């Protein structure tokens, strides 16, 4: 669970190409959440999480369940 | 407490939301409007820059959302169509989910225009009414003060003929003096439009957002606003499953607080908030000719202060607690920690 004080805006930056990068303790907390299979949207597209199109409400990899497609 | 889903969507580098103002001119002069209409159409160079930004970014994201704002965006619908078509093709090529929509006064959104935009996957529309014809035509008027209700209403009814999927959110503005009028309008909408699930109603309290001119309407306090909504539509917090006003939103994080959401103004300036257009704190950078962004991250971070304590009031409206300057920000005393993960 993400609790107050775990997201520090100083750890967030917008890059010239428009991408958001998250570093420091904030990244550590969010990765911890990701590893519990809760927030895969925080993963980068090519780091092992495959979006399978939500047809089954998730994916075969439990750590990559698509949180946008709960139905 | 915010859900992890809401936070993930707010922070994810795999999502990108662009709020684009293709023109800041408007064909209306709503009596309470906070905009000054000083910036005209987006230049060809800025249009090309936006397209390059999308091209550069699309291979690294899963979802792209474009929200058209203005001014009245449909005064520049050719620009909306050009960028939407480019985005649609780029997203199709890379398997990226693409969606979009308009905040529009609805006057220029006839059926043919709606059909054309739906073909570009622009399916969400927010159209505002200020009450029934009598009240609406006092406040949402053209520059020559001519009325606007009848044409908007005819457009709204006409969309029912369209077979494709879309959604029109009817935003109904409420203030002390138009409560009876909004009640009459809501009944008309309920009978003529809400039978189609592609329409919904969202009430919103008129506020004074123009620092230079106080609005003339009599504003409601929170308690009286709640009573007015109960009187108009009953005490249920939702209408057809959707939250019915800003006071009924849960888990809401304003786009201005999301680092993956950017406003691109007609002159290429990058901002966060669609209200504080004249505020220097809201000018965080600009888009360059090659589609890259020149961004001040210290200014961007001021819009994210709500994440530090998960303050609902700050995350739902970061402008409300925005520090006057970076030097006065709580972030000024926080050291940057470097940690590899």
Tab-separated table of C-alpha atoms in Angstrom:
chain	number	residue	atom	x	y	z
A	1	UNK	CA	0.000	0.000	0.000
A	2	UNK	CA	1.193	3.488	-0.818
A	3	UNK	CA	1.034	5.676	2.245
A	4	UNK	CA	1.596	9.413	2.668
A	5	UNK	CA	5.226	10.532	2.481
A	6	UNK	CA	6.174	7.663	0.158
A	7	UNK	CA	5.822	9.773	-2.978
A	8	UNK	CA	8.293	12.626	-3.044
A	9	UNK	CA	7.846	15.074	-5.944
A	10	UNK	CA	11.594	15.665	-5.878
A	11	UNK	CA	12.004	12.102	-7.186
A	12	UNK	CA	9.813	12.776	-10.236
A	13	UNK	CA	11.020	14.419	-13.417
A	14	UNK	CA	9.668	15.033	-16.880
A	15	UNK	CA	12.235	14.390	-19.602
A	16	UNK	CA	12.681	16.286	-22.848
A	17	UNK	CA	10.982	13.488	-24.793
A	18	UNK	CA	7.881	13.781	-22.580
A	19	UNK	CA	8.514	10.676	-20.473
A	20	UNK	CA	8.126	10.639	-16.706
A	21	UNK	CA	10.989	9.220	-14.655
A	22	UNK	CA	10.703	8.237	-11.006
A	23	UNK	CA	13.787	7.679	-8.876
A	24	UNK	CA	14.970	7.563	-5.268
A	25	UNK	CA	12.820	6.317	-2.412
A	26	UNK	CA	9.660	6.948	-4.407
A	27	UNK	CA	10.766	4.441	-7.045
A	28	UNK	CA	11.682	1.951	-4.335
A	29	UNK	CA	8.233	2.191	-2.779
A	30	UNK	CA	6.459	1.969	-6.094
A	31	UNK	CA	8.499	-1.012	-7.234
A	32	UNK	CA	7.588	-2.700	-3.970
A	33	UNK	CA	3.949	-2.120	-4.772
A	34	UNK	CA	4.484	-3.350	-8.311
A	35	UNK	CA	6.057	-6.557	-7.098
A	36	UNK	CA	2.910	-7.295	-5.159
A	37	UNK	CA	1.052	-7.206	-8.454
A	38	UNK	CA	-0.839	-4.052	-7.640
A	39	UNK	CA	0.485	-1.248	-9.799
A	40	UNK	CA	1.926	-2.605	-13.024
A	41	UNK	CA	1.244	0.696	-14.761
A	42	UNK	CA	4.342	1.948	-13.024
A	43	UNK	CA	6.503	-0.447	-14.948
A	44	UNK	CA	8.158	0.574	-18.162
A	45	UNK	CA	6.698	-0.941	-21.268
A	46	UNK	CA	9.664	-3.165	-22.013
A	47	UNK	CA	10.600	-4.396	-18.563
A	48	UNK	CA	8.688	-7.629	-18.634
A	49	UNK	CA	5.048	-6.658	-18.320
A	50	UNK	CA	3.009	-7.409	-21.402
A	51	UNK	CA	-0.314	-5.723	-21.952
A	52	UNK	CA	-2.511	-8.463	-23.269
A	53	UNK	CA	-5.435	-6.252	-24.078
A	54	UNK	CA	-7.551	-6.781	-20.996
A	55	UNK	CA	-9.702	-9.441	-22.608
A	56	UNK	CA	-9.589	-11.620	-19.548
A	57	UNK	CA	-9.420	-8.836	-17.018
A	58	UNK	CA	-5.712	-9.311	-16.580
A	59	UNK	CA	-2.752	-11.242	-17.856
A	60	UNK	CA	-1.138	-14.592	-17.278
A	61	UNK	CA	1.603	-12.956	-15.252
A	62	UNK	CA	0.076	-12.047	-11.916
A	63	UNK	CA	2.542	-9.206	-11.358
A	64	UNK	CA	1.332	-7.618	-14.579
A	65	UNK	CA	-2.413	-7.553	-14.053
A	66	UNK	CA	-3.804	-4.599	-15.952
A	67	UNK	CA	-5.292	-2.299	-13.357
A	68	UNK	CA	-7.272	-0.387	-15.975
A	69	UNK	CA	-9.300	-3.405	-16.930
A	70	UNK	CA	-10.777	-4.720	-13.730
A	71	UNK	CA	-13.876	-5.929	-15.555
B	1	UNK	CA	-7.110	7.329	0.981
B	2	UNK	CA	-6.520	7.101	-2.744
B	3	UNK	CA	-6.550	3.740	-4.458
B	4	UNK	CA	-3.327	2.426	-5.874
B	5	UNK	CA	-5.008	2.336	-9.268
B	6	UNK	CA	-5.664	6.080	-9.125
B	7	UNK	CA	-2.080	6.765	-8.077
B	8	UNK	CA	-0.629	4.457	-10.711
B	9	UNK	CA	-2.614	6.193	-13.424
B	10	UNK	CA	-1.465	9.575	-12.179
B	11	UNK	CA	2.226	8.694	-12.173
B	12	UNK	CA	2.653	6.034	-14.817
B	13	UNK	CA	5.202	6.726	-17.558
B	14	UNK	CA	3.174	4.394	-19.755
B	15	UNK	CA	0.277	6.815	-20.024
B	16	UNK	CA	0.305	10.223	-21.653
B	17	UNK	CA	-2.460	12.799	-21.601
B	18	UNK	CA	-2.205	15.884	-23.763
B	19	UNK	CA	-4.612	18.733	-23.173
B	20	UNK	CA	-4.302	20.750	-26.368
B	21	UNK	CA	-5.602	24.264	-26.964
B	22	UNK	CA	-5.681	24.572	-30.794
B	23	UNK	CA	-6.950	28.124	-30.425
B	24	UNK	CA	-7.664	30.319	-27.430
B	25	UNK	CA	-10.247	32.382	-29.296
B	26	UNK	CA	-13.892	31.727	-28.543
B	27	UNK	CA	-17.219	32.257	-30.268
B	28	UNK	CA	-18.915	32.773	-26.896
B	29	UNK	CA	-18.569	35.438	-24.225
B	30	UNK	CA	-19.897	33.695	-21.139
B	31	UNK	CA	-20.436	36.294	-18.480
B	32	UNK	CA	-18.317	34.503	-15.876
B	33	UNK	CA	-15.467	33.367	-18.145
B	34	UNK	CA	-11.908	33.708	-16.830
B	35	UNK	CA	-10.126	33.623	-20.209
B	36	UNK	CA	-8.931	36.691	-22.137
B	37	UNK	CA	-8.844	35.114	-25.649
B	38	UNK	CA	-5.559	36.885	-26.421
B	39	UNK	CA	-3.836	33.933	-28.134
B	40	UNK	CA	-5.167	32.850	-31.517
B	41	UNK	CA	-4.733	29.687	-33.573
B	42	UNK	CA	-1.855	27.295	-33.095
B	43	UNK	CA	0.846	27.888	-35.712
B	44	UNK	CA	1.843	25.319	-38.312
B	45	UNK	CA	5.201	24.944	-36.555
B	46	UNK	CA	3.568	24.174	-33.208
B	47	UNK	CA	1.157	21.718	-34.845
B	48	UNK	CA	4.127	19.895	-36.372
B	49	UNK	CA	5.913	19.957	-33.005
B	50	UNK	CA	2.942	18.303	-31.294
B	51	UNK	CA	2.848	15.631	-33.975
B	52	UNK	CA	6.578	15.002	-33.518
B	53	UNK	CA	6.139	14.729	-29.742
B	54	UNK	CA	3.531	12.033	-30.312
B	55	UNK	CA	5.749	10.258	-32.834
B	56	UNK	CA	8.715	10.379	-30.460
B	57	UNK	CA	6.743	9.080	-27.493
B	58	UNK	CA	4.312	6.550	-28.895
B	59	UNK	CA	6.630	3.534	-28.874
B	60	UNK	CA	7.067	3.825	-25.098
B	61	UNK	CA	3.474	4.165	-23.950
B	62	UNK	CA	0.373	2.014	-23.734
B	63	UNK	CA	-2.254	4.742	-23.790
B	64	UNK	CA	-2.523	8.195	-25.323
B	65	UNK	CA	-5.381	10.511	-24.486
B	66	UNK	CA	-5.960	13.883	-26.125
B	67	UNK	CA	-8.352	16.374	-24.546
B	68	UNK	CA	-9.219	19.374	-26.706
B	69	UNK	CA	-9.761	22.631	-24.859
B	70	UNK	CA	-9.711	26.308	-25.702
B	71	UNK	CA	-11.064	28.922	-26.253
B	72	UNK	CA	-13.489	26.964	-28.332
B	73	UNK	CA	-11.518	24.109	-29.893
B	74	UNK	CA	-13.986	23.590	-32.729
B	75	UNK	CA	-13.070	27.024	-34.106
B	76	UNK	CA	-9.904	25.171	-35.125
B	77	UNK	CA	-11.365	21.780	-35.908
B	78	UNK	CA	-8.987	21.382	-38.840
B	79	UNK	CA	-6.100	21.411	-36.358
B	80	UNK	CA	-7.913	18.959	-34.089
B	81	UNK	CA	-8.492	16.651	-37.047
B	82	UNK	CA	-4.910	16.877	-38.296
B	83	UNK	CA	-3.340	16.052	-34.935
B	84	UNK	CA	-5.961	13.424	-34.087
B	85	UNK	CA	-5.407	11.637	-37.388
B	86	UNK	CA	-1.661	11.640	-36.830
B	87	UNK	CA	-2.091	10.323	-33.285
B	88	UNK	CA	-4.561	7.680	-34.387
B	89	UNK	CA	-2.213	6.379	-37.083
B	90	UNK	CA	0.802	6.411	-34.755
B	91	UNK	CA	-1.103	4.600	-32.014
B	92	UNK	CA	-2.488	2.014	-34.443
B	93	UNK	CA	1.012	1.339	-35.702
B	94	UNK	CA	2.353	0.694	-32.195
B	95	UNK	CA	-0.663	-1.001	-30.606
B	96	UNK	CA	-1.311	1.937	-28.301
B	97	UNK	CA	-4.805	2.637	-26.974
B	98	UNK	CA	-5.907	6.044	-28.267
B	99	UNK	CA	-8.845	8.100	-27.051
B	100	UNK	CA	-9.856	11.720	-27.019
B	101	UNK	CA	-12.558	14.248	-26.496
B	102	UNK	CA	-13.614	17.861	-26.399
B	103	UNK	CA	-14.572	20.449	-23.863
B	104	UNK	CA	-16.780	22.487	-26.163
B	105	UNK	CA	-19.700	24.866	-25.963
B	106	UNK	CA	-21.443	22.623	-28.511
B	107	UNK	CA	-22.495	25.440	-30.839
B	108	UNK	CA	-20.358	24.205	-33.757
B	109	UNK	CA	-20.699	20.506	-32.934
B	110	UNK	CA	-23.330	19.548	-35.498
B	111	UNK	CA	-24.005	15.922	-36.358
B	112	UNK	CA	-21.644	15.835	-39.346
B	113	UNK	CA	-18.807	17.290	-37.277
B	114	UNK	CA	-19.471	14.793	-34.498
B	115	UNK	CA	-19.427	11.899	-36.964
B	116	UNK	CA	-16.112	13.074	-38.400
B	117	UNK	CA	-14.528	13.362	-34.987
B	118	UNK	CA	-15.806	9.979	-33.845
B	119	UNK	CA	-14.071	8.485	-36.882
B	120	UNK	CA	-10.860	9.870	-35.371
B	121	UNK	CA	-11.686	8.172	-32.048
B	122	UNK	CA	-12.696	11.449	-30.400
B	123	UNK	CA	-15.673	10.124	-28.494
B	124	UNK	CA	-15.984	12.107	-25.253
B	125	UNK	CA	-17.675	15.490	-25.186
B	126	UNK	CA	-18.393	17.881	-22.357
B	127	UNK	CA	-20.979	20.509	-23.223
B	128	UNK	CA	-22.154	23.119	-20.757
B	129	UNK	CA	-25.635	24.516	-20.273
B	130	UNK	CA	-26.513	27.199	-17.733
B	131	UNK	CA	-30.153	26.302	-17.263
B	132	UNK	CA	-33.092	26.246	-19.637
B	133	UNK	CA	-33.343	28.608	-22.583
B	134	UNK	CA	-34.331	31.588	-20.467
B	135	UNK	CA	-31.291	31.463	-18.178
B	136	UNK	CA	-28.730	29.947	-20.521
B	137	UNK	CA	-29.224	32.771	-23.008
B	138	UNK	CA	-28.417	35.341	-20.345
B	139	UNK	CA	-24.983	33.967	-19.512
B	140	UNK	CA	-23.706	31.795	-22.377
B	141	UNK	CA	-23.935	34.306	-25.192
B	142	UNK	CA	-22.132	35.157	-28.417
B	143	UNK	CA	-19.894	38.239	-28.646
B	144	UNK	CA	-22.836	40.073	-30.275
B	145	UNK	CA	-24.953	38.925	-27.302
B	146	UNK	CA	-27.099	36.678	-29.481
B	147	UNK	CA	-28.551	33.541	-27.864
B	148	UNK	CA	-27.054	30.066	-28.160
B	149	UNK	CA	-29.391	27.590	-26.423
B	150	UNK	CA	-31.608	26.497	-29.301
B	151	UNK	CA	-28.783	25.559	-31.642
B	152	UNK	CA	-26.913	23.638	-28.917
B	153	UNK	CA	-30.079	21.784	-27.896
B	154	UNK	CA	-30.866	20.835	-31.486
B	155	UNK	CA	-27.320	19.505	-31.851
B	156	UNK	CA	-27.668	17.506	-28.626
B	157	UNK	CA	-30.910	15.875	-29.694
B	158	UNK	CA	-29.457	15.173	-33.127
B	159	UNK	CA	-26.566	13.081	-31.793
B	160	UNK	CA	-29.062	10.366	-30.918
B	161	UNK	CA	-29.155	9.517	-34.649
B	162	UNK	CA	-25.488	8.518	-34.580
B	163	UNK	CA	-24.990	4.782	-34.311
B	164	UNK	CA	-21.399	4.765	-33.099
B	165	UNK	CA	-20.335	4.869	-29.472
B	166	UNK	CA	-19.730	8.315	-27.919
B	167	UNK	CA	-20.408	10.024	-24.637
B	168	UNK	CA	-21.766	13.495	-24.013
B	169	UNK	CA	-21.479	14.843	-20.497
B	170	UNK	CA	-23.903	17.694	-20.031
B	171	UNK	CA	-22.311	20.008	-17.525
B	172	UNK	CA	-25.049	22.042	-15.845
B	173	UNK	CA	-23.842	25.188	-14.108
B	174	UNK	CA	-25.637	26.095	-10.906
B	175	UNK	CA	-25.784	29.352	-8.987
B	176	UNK	CA	-28.261	30.870	-6.566
B	177	UNK	CA	-30.421	32.491	-9.218
B	178	UNK	CA	-30.827	29.671	-11.749
B	179	UNK	CA	-31.832	26.751	-9.508
B	180	UNK	CA	-35.421	26.627	-10.789
B	181	UNK	CA	-34.217	26.958	-14.355
B	182	UNK	CA	-31.717	24.104	-13.954
B	183	UNK	CA	-34.452	21.974	-12.418
B	184	UNK	CA	-36.648	22.559	-15.487
B	185	UNK	CA	-33.735	21.794	-17.787
B	186	UNK	CA	-32.829	18.644	-15.894
B	187	UNK	CA	-36.366	17.335	-16.310
B	188	UNK	CA	-36.197	18.005	-20.043
B	189	UNK	CA	-32.828	16.281	-20.299
B	190	UNK	CA	-34.066	13.341	-18.251
B	191	UNK	CA	-37.002	12.823	-20.587
B	192	UNK	CA	-35.343	13.548	-23.939
B	193	UNK	CA	-31.697	12.515	-23.527
B	194	UNK	CA	-30.963	10.382	-20.471
B	195	UNK	CA	-32.962	7.532	-21.970
B	196	UNK	CA	-29.854	7.100	-24.124
B	197	UNK	CA	-26.917	5.872	-21.979
B	198	UNK	CA	-24.501	7.864	-24.154
B	199	UNK	CA	-25.610	11.021	-22.325
B	200	UNK	CA	-25.012	11.934	-18.697
B	201	UNK	CA	-25.402	14.977	-16.470
B	202	UNK	CA	-22.736	16.537	-14.281
B	203	UNK	CA	-23.608	19.523	-12.097
B	204	UNK	CA	-21.020	22.169	-11.345
B	205	UNK	CA	-21.151	25.193	-9.078
B	206	UNK	CA	-20.283	28.519	-10.674
B	207	UNK	CA	-17.160	29.911	-9.019
B	208	UNK	CA	-15.281	33.141	-9.322
B	209	UNK	CA	-12.255	32.121	-11.379
B	210	UNK	CA	-11.503	35.477	-12.945
B	211	UNK	CA	-9.174	37.470	-10.703
B	212	UNK	CA	-9.904	40.672	-12.606
B	213	UNK	CA	-13.697	40.589	-12.779
B	214	UNK	CA	-16.024	39.316	-10.082
B	215	UNK	CA	-18.778	37.183	-11.568
B	216	UNK	CA	-22.215	38.772	-11.493
B	217	UNK	CA	-24.069	35.597	-10.580
B	218	UNK	CA	-24.909	34.991	-6.929
B	219	UNK	CA	-22.620	32.156	-5.839
B	220	UNK	CA	-23.735	29.273	-3.649
B	221	UNK	CA	-21.869	28.114	-0.578
B	222	UNK	CA	-21.184	24.382	-0.260
B	223	UNK	CA	-24.141	23.660	1.994
B	224	UNK	CA	-26.647	25.494	-0.172
B	225	UNK	CA	-25.172	23.909	-3.286
B	226	UNK	CA	-25.769	20.458	-1.840
B	227	UNK	CA	-29.368	21.424	-1.034
B	228	UNK	CA	-29.838	22.775	-4.543
B	229	UNK	CA	-28.594	19.530	-6.106
B	230	UNK	CA	-30.918	17.487	-3.897
B	231	UNK	CA	-33.807	19.741	-4.942
B	232	UNK	CA	-32.957	19.514	-8.652
B	233	UNK	CA	-32.167	15.835	-8.997
B	234	UNK	CA	-32.761	14.014	-5.710
B	235	UNK	CA	-30.305	12.968	-3.020
B	236	UNK	CA	-28.624	10.071	-4.841
B	237	UNK	CA	-24.905	10.833	-5.356
B	238	UNK	CA	-24.990	9.390	-8.868
B	239	UNK	CA	-27.152	9.667	-11.951
B	240	UNK	CA	-27.127	6.501	-14.079
B	241	UNK	CA	-24.027	5.304	-12.269
B	242	UNK	CA	-21.919	8.448	-12.706
B	243	UNK	CA	-20.982	10.928	-10.025
B	244	UNK	CA	-23.312	13.832	-10.419
B	245	UNK	CA	-21.163	16.760	-9.319
B	246	UNK	CA	-17.725	17.828	-8.215
B	247	UNK	CA	-18.662	17.242	-4.575
B	248	UNK	CA	-19.473	13.604	-5.311
B	249	UNK	CA	-16.166	12.712	-6.941
B	250	UNK	CA	-14.088	10.096	-5.153
B	251	UNK	CA	-10.484	9.172	-5.889
B	252	UNK	CA	-10.202	12.275	-8.067
B	253	UNK	CA	-6.728	13.531	-8.876
B	254	UNK	CA	-6.701	16.639	-11.054
B	255	UNK	CA	-4.813	16.364	-14.318
B	256	UNK	CA	-2.706	19.310	-13.159
B	257	UNK	CA	-1.261	17.117	-10.397
B	258	UNK	CA	-0.281	14.347	-12.820
B	259	UNK	CA	3.217	14.473	-14.280
B	260	UNK	CA	2.030	12.412	-17.253
B	261	UNK	CA	-0.556	15.075	-18.181
B	262	UNK	CA	0.502	18.198	-20.048
B	263	UNK	CA	-1.395	21.181	-21.373
B	264	UNK	CA	-0.074	22.509	-24.684
B	265	UNK	CA	-1.296	26.025	-25.346
B	266	UNK	CA	-1.865	27.475	-28.796
B	267	UNK	CA	1.472	29.314	-28.600
B	268	UNK	CA	3.400	26.169	-27.655
B	269	UNK	CA	3.716	26.960	-23.962
B	270	UNK	CA	3.464	23.927	-21.662
B	271	UNK	CA	1.252	24.257	-18.596
B	272	UNK	CA	-0.596	22.153	-16.056
B	273	UNK	CA	-3.854	23.901	-15.161
B	274	UNK	CA	-6.566	24.991	-17.614
B	275	UNK	CA	-7.823	27.708	-15.280
B	276	UNK	CA	-4.737	29.663	-14.207
B	277	UNK	CA	-3.774	30.589	-17.754
B	278	UNK	CA	-2.252	33.951	-16.819
B	279	UNK	CA	-0.315	32.579	-13.841
B	280	UNK	CA	3.461	32.369	-14.336
B	281	UNK	CA	3.588	29.318	-12.032
B	282	UNK	CA	1.505	27.508	-14.648
B	283	UNK	CA	4.020	28.105	-17.421
B	284	UNK	CA	6.416	25.202	-16.918
B	285	UNK	CA	8.050	25.063	-20.345
B	286	UNK	CA	7.530	25.006	-24.077
B	287	UNK	CA	7.480	22.571	-26.960
B	288	UNK	CA	10.366	22.910	-29.395
B	289	UNK	CA	10.408	22.512	-33.165
B	290	UNK	CA	11.749	18.949	-33.000
B	291	UNK	CA	8.946	17.846	-30.680
B	292	UNK	CA	11.073	17.784	-27.546
B	293	UNK	CA	10.088	19.661	-24.407
B	294	UNK	CA	11.992	22.340	-22.564
B	295	UNK	CA	10.686	21.782	-19.039
B	296	UNK	CA	11.321	23.324	-15.647
B	297	UNK	CA	11.023	20.348	-13.327
B	298	UNK	CA	11.180	22.535	-10.198
B	299	UNK	CA	8.029	24.288	-11.438
B	300	UNK	CA	6.376	21.002	-12.436
B	301	UNK	CA	6.948	19.579	-8.942
B	302	UNK	CA	5.035	22.394	-7.264
B	303	UNK	CA	1.893	20.927	-8.845
B	304	UNK	CA	2.637	17.565	-7.201
B	305	UNK	CA	2.823	18.653	-3.563
B	306	UNK	CA	-0.406	16.808	-2.742
B	307	UNK	CA	1.351	13.451	-3.059
B	308	UNK	CA	3.492	14.257	-0.031
B	309	UNK	CA	0.585	13.982	2.385
B	310	UNK	CA	-2.076	12.581	0.018
B	311	UNK	CA	-4.121	15.691	0.652
B	312	UNK	CA	-7.455	15.316	-1.103
B	313	UNK	CA	-7.953	19.047	-1.433
B	314	UNK	CA	-4.503	19.560	-2.949
B	315	UNK	CA	-4.577	16.551	-5.257
B	316	UNK	CA	-8.052	17.422	-6.515
B	317	UNK	CA	-7.036	21.071	-7.086
B	318	UNK	CA	-3.296	21.730	-6.746
B	319	UNK	CA	-3.853	25.338	-7.748
B	320	UNK	CA	-5.702	25.893	-4.482
B	321	UNK	CA	-2.550	25.395	-2.401
B	322	UNK	CA	0.153	26.193	-4.939
B	323	UNK	CA	3.098	28.012	-3.286
B	324	UNK	CA	3.591	31.595	-4.398
B	325	UNK	CA	7.116	30.764	-5.474
B	326	UNK	CA	9.544	27.844	-5.558
B	327	UNK	CA	11.469	29.455	-2.691
B	328	UNK	CA	8.351	29.294	-0.515
B	329	UNK	CA	7.622	25.667	-1.402
B	330	UNK	CA	7.877	22.839	1.139
B	331	UNK	CA	10.117	21.156	-1.444
B	332	UNK	CA	12.764	23.839	-0.978
B	333	UNK	CA	13.955	22.132	2.222
B	334	UNK	CA	13.948	18.542	0.914
B	335	UNK	CA	17.316	17.161	-0.220
B	336	UNK	CA	17.395	15.110	-3.402
B	337	UNK	CA	18.157	11.459	-2.638
B	338	UNK	CA	19.679	9.269	-5.307
B	339	UNK	CA	18.808	5.597	-5.073
B	340	UNK	CA	19.125	3.068	-7.851
B	341	UNK	CA	16.366	0.507	-8.119
